[in-house]
Coordinates of C-alpha atoms in Angstrom, one line a residue:
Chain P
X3 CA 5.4 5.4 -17.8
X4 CA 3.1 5.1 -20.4
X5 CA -0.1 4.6 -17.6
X6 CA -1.4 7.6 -16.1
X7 CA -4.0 8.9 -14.5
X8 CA -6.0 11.5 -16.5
X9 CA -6.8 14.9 -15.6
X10 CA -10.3 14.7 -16.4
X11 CA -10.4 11.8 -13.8
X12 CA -8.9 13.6 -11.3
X13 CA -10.8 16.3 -11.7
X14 CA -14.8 14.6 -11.6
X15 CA -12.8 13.2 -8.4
X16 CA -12.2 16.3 -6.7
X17 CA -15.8 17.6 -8.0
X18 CA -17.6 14.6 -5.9
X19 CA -14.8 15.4 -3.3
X20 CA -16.0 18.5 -2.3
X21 CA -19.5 17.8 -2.7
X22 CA -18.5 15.9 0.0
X23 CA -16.9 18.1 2.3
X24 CA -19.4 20.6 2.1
X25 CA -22.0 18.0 3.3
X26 CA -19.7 16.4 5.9
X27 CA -19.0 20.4 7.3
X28 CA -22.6 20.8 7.6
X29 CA -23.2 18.1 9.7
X30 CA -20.2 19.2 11.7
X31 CA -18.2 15.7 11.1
X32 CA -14.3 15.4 11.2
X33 CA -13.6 13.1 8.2
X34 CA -10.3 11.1 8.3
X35 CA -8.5 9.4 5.4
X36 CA -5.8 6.9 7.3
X37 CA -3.1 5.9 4.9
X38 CA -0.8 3.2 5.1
X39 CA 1.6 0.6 3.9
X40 CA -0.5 -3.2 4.6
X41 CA -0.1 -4.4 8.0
X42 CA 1.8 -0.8 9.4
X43 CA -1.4 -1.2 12.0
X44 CA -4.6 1.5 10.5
X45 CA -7.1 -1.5 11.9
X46 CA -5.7 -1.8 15.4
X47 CA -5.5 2.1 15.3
X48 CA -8.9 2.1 15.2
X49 CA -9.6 -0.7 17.9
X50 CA -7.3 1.3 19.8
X51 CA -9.5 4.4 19.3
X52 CA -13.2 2.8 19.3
X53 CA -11.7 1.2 22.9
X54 CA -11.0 4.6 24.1
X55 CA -13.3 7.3 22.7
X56 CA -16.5 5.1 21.4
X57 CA -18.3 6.5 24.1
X58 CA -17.0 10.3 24.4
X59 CA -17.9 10.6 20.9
X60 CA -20.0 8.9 17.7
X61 CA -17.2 7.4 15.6
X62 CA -17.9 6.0 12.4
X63 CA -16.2 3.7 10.1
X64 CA -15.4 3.6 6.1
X65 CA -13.2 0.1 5.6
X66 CA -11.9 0.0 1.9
X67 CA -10.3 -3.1 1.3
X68 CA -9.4 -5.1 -2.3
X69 CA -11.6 -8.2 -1.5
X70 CA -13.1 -9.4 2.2
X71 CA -14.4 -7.8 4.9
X72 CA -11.4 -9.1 7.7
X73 CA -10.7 -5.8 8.9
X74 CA -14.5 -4.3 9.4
X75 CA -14.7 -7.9 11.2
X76 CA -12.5 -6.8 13.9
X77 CA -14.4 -3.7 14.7
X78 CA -18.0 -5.2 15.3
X79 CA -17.3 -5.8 18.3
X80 CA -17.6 -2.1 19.0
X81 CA -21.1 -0.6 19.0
X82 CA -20.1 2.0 15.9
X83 CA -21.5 1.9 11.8
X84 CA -19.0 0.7 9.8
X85 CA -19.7 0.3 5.9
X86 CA -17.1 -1.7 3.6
X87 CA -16.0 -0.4 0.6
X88 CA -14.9 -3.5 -1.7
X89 CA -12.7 -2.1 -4.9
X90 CA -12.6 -5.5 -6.4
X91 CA -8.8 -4.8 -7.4
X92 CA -9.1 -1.0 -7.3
X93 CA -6.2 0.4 -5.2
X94 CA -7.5 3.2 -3.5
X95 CA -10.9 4.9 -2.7
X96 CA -12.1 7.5 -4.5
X97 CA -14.9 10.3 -3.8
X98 CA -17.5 8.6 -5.8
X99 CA -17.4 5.6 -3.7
X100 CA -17.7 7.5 -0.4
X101 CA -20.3 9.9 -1.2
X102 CA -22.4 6.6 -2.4
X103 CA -22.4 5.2 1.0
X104 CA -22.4 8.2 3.5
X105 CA -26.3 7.8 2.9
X106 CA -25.8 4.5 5.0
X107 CA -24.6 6.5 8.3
X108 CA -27.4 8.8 10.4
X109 CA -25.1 11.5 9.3
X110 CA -27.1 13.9 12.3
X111 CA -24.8 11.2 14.8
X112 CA -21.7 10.9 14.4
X113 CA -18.5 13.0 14.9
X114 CA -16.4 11.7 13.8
X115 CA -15.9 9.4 10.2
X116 CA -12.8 7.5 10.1
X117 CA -11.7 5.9 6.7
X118 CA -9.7 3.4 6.2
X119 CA -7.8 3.2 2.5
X120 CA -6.9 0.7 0.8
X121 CA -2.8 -0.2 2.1
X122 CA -0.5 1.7 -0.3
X123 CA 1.4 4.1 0.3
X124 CA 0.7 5.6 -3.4
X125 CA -2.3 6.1 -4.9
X126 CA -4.4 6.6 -2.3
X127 CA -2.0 10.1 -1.6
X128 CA -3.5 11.3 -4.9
X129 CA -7.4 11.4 -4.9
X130 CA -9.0 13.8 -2.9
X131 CA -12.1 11.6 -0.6
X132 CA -13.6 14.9 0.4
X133 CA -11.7 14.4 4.0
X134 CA -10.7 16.5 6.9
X135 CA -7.1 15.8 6.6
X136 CA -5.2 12.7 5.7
X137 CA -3.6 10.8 8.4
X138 CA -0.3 8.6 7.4
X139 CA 0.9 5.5 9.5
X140 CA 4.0 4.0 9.0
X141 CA 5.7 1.3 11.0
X142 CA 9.6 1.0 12.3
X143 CA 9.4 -2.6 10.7
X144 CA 9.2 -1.0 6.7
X145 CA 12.4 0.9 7.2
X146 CA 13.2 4.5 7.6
X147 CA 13.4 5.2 4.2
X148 CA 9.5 5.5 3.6
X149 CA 9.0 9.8 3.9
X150 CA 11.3 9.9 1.3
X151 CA 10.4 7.6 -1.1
X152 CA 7.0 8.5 -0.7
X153 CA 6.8 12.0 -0.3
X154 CA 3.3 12.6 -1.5
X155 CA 1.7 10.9 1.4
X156 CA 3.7 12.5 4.3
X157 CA 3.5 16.3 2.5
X158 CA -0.6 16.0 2.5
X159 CA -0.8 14.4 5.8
X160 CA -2.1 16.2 8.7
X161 CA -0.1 14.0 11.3
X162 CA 2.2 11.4 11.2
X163 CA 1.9 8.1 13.7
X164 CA 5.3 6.0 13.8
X165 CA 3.8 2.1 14.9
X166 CA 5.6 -0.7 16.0
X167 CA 8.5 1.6 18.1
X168 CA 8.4 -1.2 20.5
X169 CA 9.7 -3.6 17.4
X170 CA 12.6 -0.9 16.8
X171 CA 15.5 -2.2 18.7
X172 CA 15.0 -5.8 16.5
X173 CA 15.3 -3.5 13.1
X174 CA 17.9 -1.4 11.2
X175 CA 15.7 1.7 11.4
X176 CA 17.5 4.8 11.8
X177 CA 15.4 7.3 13.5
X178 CA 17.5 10.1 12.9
X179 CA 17.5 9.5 8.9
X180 CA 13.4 8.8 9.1
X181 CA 13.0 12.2 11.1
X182 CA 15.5 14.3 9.0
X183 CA 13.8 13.0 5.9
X184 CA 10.6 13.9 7.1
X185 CA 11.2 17.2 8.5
X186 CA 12.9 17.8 4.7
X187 CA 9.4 16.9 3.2
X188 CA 7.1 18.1 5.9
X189 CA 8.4 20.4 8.7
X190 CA 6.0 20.8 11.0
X191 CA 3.9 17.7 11.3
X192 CA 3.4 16.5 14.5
X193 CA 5.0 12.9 14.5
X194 CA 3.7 10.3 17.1
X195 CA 5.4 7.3 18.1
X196 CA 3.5 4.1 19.2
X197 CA 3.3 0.5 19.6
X198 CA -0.3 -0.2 18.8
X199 CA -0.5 -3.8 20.5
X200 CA 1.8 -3.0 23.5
X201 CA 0.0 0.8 24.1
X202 CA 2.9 2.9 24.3
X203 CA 2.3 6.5 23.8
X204 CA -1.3 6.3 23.0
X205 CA -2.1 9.0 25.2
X206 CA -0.8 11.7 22.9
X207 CA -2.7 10.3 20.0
X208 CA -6.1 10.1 21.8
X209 CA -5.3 14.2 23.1
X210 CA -4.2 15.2 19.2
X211 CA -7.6 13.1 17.7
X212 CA -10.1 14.8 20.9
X213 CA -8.0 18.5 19.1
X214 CA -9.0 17.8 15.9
X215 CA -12.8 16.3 16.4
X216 CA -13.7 19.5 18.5
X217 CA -11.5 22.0 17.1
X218 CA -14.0 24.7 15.0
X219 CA -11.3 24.9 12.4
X220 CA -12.0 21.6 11.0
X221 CA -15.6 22.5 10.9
X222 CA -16.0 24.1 7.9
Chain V
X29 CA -15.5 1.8 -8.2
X30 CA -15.1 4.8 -10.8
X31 CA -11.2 4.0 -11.6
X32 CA -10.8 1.0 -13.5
X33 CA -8.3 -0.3 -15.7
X34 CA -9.5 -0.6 -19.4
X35 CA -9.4 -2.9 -21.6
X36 CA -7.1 -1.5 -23.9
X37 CA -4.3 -0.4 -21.6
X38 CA -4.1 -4.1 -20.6
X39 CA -4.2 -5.5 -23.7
X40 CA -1.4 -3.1 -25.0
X41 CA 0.7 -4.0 -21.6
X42 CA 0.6 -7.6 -22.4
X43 CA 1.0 -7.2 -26.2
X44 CA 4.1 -5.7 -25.3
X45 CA 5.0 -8.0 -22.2
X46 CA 5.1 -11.0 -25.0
X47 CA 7.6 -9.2 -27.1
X48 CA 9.1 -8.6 -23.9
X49 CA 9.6 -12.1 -23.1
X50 CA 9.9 -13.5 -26.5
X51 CA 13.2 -11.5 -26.5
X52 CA 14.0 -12.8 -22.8
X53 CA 13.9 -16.6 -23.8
X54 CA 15.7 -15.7 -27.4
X55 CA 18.9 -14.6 -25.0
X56 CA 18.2 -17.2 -22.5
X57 CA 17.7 -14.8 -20.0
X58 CA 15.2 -15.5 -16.9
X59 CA 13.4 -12.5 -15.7
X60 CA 11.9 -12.6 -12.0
X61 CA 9.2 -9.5 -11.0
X62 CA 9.6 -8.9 -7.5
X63 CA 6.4 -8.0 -5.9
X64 CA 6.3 -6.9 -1.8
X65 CA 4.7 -3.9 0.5
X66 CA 7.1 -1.0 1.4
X67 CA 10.0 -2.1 3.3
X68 CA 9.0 -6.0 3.1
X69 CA 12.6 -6.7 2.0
X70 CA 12.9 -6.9 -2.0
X71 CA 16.0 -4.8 -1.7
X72 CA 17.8 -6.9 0.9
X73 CA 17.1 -9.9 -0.9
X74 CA 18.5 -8.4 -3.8
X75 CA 21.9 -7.9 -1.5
X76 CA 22.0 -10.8 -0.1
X77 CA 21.8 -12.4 -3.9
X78 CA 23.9 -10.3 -5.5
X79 CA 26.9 -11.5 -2.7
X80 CA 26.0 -15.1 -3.0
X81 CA 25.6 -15.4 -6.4
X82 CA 27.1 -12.7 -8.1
X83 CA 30.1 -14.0 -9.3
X84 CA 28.1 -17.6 -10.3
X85 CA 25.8 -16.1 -12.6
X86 CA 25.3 -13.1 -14.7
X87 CA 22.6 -11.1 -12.9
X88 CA 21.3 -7.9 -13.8
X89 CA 18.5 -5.7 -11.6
X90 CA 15.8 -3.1 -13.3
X91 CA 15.0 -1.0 -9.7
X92 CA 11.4 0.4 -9.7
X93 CA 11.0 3.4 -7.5
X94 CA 8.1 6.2 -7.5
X95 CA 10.8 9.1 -7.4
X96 CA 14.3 8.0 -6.2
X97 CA 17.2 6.2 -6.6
X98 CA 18.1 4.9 -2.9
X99 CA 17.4 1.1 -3.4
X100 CA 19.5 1.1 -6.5
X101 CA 22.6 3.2 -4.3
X102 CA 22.7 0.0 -2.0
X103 CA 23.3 -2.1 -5.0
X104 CA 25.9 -0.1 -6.6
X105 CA 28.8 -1.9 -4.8
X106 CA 28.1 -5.1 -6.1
X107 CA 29.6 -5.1 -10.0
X108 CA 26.2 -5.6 -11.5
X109 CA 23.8 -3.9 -14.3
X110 CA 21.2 -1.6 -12.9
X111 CA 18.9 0.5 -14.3
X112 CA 16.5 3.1 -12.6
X113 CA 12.8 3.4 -13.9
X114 CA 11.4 5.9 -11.6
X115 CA 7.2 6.1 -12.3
X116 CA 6.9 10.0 -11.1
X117 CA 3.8 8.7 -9.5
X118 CA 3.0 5.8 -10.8
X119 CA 2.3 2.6 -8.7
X120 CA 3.5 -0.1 -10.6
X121 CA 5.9 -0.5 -13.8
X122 CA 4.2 -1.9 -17.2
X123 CA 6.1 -3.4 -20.3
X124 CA 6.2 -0.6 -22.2
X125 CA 9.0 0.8 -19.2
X126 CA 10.6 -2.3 -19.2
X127 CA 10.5 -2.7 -22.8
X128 CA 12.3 0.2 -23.2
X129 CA 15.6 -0.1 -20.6
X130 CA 16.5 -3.7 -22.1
X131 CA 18.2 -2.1 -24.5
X132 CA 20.7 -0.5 -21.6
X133 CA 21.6 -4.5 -21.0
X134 CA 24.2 -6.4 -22.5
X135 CA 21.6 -9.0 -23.2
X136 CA 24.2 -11.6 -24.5
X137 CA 25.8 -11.5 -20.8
X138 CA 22.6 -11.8 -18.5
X139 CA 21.5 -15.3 -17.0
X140 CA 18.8 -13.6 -15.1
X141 CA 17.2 -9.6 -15.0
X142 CA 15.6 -9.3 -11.2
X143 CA 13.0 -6.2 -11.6
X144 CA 12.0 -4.7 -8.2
X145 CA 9.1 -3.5 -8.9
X146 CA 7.6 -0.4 -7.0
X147 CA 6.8 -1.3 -3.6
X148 CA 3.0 -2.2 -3.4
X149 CA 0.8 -5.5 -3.3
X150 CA -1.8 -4.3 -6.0
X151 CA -1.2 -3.1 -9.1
X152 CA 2.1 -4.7 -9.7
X153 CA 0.1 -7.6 -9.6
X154 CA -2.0 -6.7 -12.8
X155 CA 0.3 -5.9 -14.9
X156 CA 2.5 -8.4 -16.7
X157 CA 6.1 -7.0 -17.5
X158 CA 7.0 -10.0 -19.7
X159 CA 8.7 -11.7 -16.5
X160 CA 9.5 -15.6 -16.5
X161 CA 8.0 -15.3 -13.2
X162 CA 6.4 -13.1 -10.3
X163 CA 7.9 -13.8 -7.0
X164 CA 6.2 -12.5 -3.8
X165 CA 7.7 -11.2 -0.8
X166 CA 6.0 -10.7 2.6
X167 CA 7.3 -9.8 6.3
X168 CA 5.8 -11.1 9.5
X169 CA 5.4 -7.6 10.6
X170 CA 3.1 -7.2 8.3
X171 CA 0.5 -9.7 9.7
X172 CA -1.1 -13.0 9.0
X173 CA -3.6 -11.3 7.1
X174 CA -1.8 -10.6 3.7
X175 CA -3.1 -13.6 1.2
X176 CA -6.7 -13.1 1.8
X177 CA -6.8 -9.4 1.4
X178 CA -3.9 -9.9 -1.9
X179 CA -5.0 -13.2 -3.1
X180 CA -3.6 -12.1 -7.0
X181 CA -0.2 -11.8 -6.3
X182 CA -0.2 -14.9 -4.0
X183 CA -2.1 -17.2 -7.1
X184 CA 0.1 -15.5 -9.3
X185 CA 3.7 -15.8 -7.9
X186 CA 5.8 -18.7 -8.4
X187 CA 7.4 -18.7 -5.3
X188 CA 6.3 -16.6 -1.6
X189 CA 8.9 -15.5 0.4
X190 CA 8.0 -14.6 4.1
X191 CA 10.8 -12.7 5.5
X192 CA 11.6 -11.5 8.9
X193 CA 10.9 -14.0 10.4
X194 CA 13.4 -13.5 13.5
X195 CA 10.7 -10.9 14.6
X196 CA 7.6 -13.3 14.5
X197 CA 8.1 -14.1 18.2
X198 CA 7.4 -10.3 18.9
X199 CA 4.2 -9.8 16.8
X200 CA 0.9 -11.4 16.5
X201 CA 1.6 -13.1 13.6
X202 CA -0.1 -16.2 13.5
X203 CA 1.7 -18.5 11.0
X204 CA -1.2 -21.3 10.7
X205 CA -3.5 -18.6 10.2
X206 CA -1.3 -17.5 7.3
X207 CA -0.4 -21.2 5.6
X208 CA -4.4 -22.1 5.4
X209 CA -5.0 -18.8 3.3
X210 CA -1.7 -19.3 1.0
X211 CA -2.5 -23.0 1.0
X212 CA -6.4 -22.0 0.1
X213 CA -5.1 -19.9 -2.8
X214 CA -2.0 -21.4 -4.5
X215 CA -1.8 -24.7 -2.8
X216 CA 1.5 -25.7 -4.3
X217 CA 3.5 -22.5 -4.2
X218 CA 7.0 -22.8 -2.7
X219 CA 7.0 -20.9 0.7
X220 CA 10.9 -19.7 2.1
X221 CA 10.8 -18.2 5.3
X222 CA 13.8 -16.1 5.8
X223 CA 15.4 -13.5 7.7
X224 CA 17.2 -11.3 5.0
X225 CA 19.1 -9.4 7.7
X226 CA 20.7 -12.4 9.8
X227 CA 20.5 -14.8 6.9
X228 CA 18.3 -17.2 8.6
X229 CA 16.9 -19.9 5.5
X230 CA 19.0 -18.2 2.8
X231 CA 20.1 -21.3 1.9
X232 CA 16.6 -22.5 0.6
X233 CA 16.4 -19.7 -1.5
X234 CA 20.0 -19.7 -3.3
X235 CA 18.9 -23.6 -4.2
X236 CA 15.3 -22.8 -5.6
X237 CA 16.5 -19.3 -7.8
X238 CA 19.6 -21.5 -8.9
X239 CA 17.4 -23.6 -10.2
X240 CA 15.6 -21.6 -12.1
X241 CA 18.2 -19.8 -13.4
X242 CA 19.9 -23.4 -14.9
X243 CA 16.3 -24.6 -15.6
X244 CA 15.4 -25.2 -19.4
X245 CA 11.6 -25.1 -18.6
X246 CA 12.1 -21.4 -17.9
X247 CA 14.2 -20.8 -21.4
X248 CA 11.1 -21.3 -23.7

């Protein structure tokens, strides 16, 4: 390919990146960079989450999107700061862009600073936003063949969520083929399965998220 | 944004995507760029052509893939042309990657070169690979949502294809939602809805790529 990305873009990206994480870890803020196909569900991940733990704890939101604002529309109605990122074309997020507009969040009240990328599965898996960890969704509906055709993402994630299990019976995914693929790329992630819109096995995803925002570990 | 795509990358892509398809129309040969999410159903439609048209035309299929091969294994049993370009990375093939495989074609027996591009709504959309025509591919499963947040690949395709459309009754997908934005953005664009697996509205779409294929307009 004769388009790459060059090294000394990559690295002025992971210089802002960790500018970033040092002032995220001193405010004590979990940063997470949710990763996705479009449509495998991060918005109604975090309706699911704002719904559940918008008053335990001060969630924030980062909504990177190509061109409108649809998916930060579908979170006002919860009481959180949410700041859009518009890449006018751009494909991902990248460091600079966040550290511009943390300024826009009282950064002395919030816990917790979900991002949402841009939906691709690639480039987003290659620049460093300064986050916690990375967190990769991917749906029953895309096929089982996703870890291993993009095995970038699903080695750098922290957790995996599986969405739409509920849509699974209607498909030709084969679990056993998506979990052995995984397990090849990324042994011991924790994997949860879901169906955003119906519910199903939320409760294990709102225990490992409540882990991670008061865990010490991720604190500095 | 920081990233950007210059100038001069694009304007060497599309130098080379004219010699590209100067070639293409010397041979009579129509090439279609296949643009979809991960797991929207390029490959399956590529299946489900190969068996119905196969032994009508002369078809040949360039398979984008980030790092493997497994789209181009399900093809291998029909008795077609395919070549791998695997991007190590990148998100979307250019001219320059295409330019150079054509010469792994028997151009003087190809009526038409389907490229599967690598499996993203973005970039692919940028770049021109020298194609008679981009053709867009998206799945219910996805969400209603996809035009407005994509609107360049849905102003630049010649045809949409919304796929899966046997699992629409078990979503949220809301199909007027959907029409106003494609109708908003390409008002005229062909829209097939199809279920690749059970071969609901395949018919529609052997008619409209026959025609294309035996169209002179596209051999210019």
């Amino acid at each position: 390919m004769e388009i790459k990305i060059m090294k000394n873009i990559l690295d002025r990206n992971q210089n802002k990146a960790n500018e970033v994480r040092t002032l995220l870890a001193s405010k004590k803020i979990v940063m997470v960079n949710i990763i996705s196909s479009p449509g495998a569900g991060k918005t109604t991940l975090l309706e699911r989450t704002c719904e559940k733990l918008g008053t335990k704890f001060k969630l924030g939101v980062i909504e990177g999107d190509i061109t409108t604002d649809r998916d930060a529309q579908r979170l006002v109605k919860y009481d959180i700061p949410i700041v859009v990122i518009n890449t006018e074309g751009g494909c991902h997020l990248d460091s600079n862009s966040i550290s511009k507009v943390l300024d826009s969040f009282d950064l002395d009240n919030l816990d917790i600073l979900f991002v949402e990328n841009v939906g691709n599965l690639i480039c987003p898996s290659q620049f460093d936003l300064g986050e916690t960890f990375k967190l990769a969704i991917v749906s029953t509906t895309e096929g089982d063949d996703k870890p291993a055709k993009y095995p970038m993402l699903f080695r750098e994630s922290r957790a995996v969520i599986l969405n739409k299990i509920d849509l699974m019976p209607y498909t030709n995914f084969n679990y056993k083929s998506f979990r052995d693929d995984l397990t090849k790329i990324n042994a011991t992630v924790p994997l949860m399965e879901v169906s955003l819109t119906r519910g199903d096995g939320l409760d294990k995803w709102y225990e490992w998220i409540t882990e991670q925002i008061i865990s010490p570990d991720n604190l500095h």
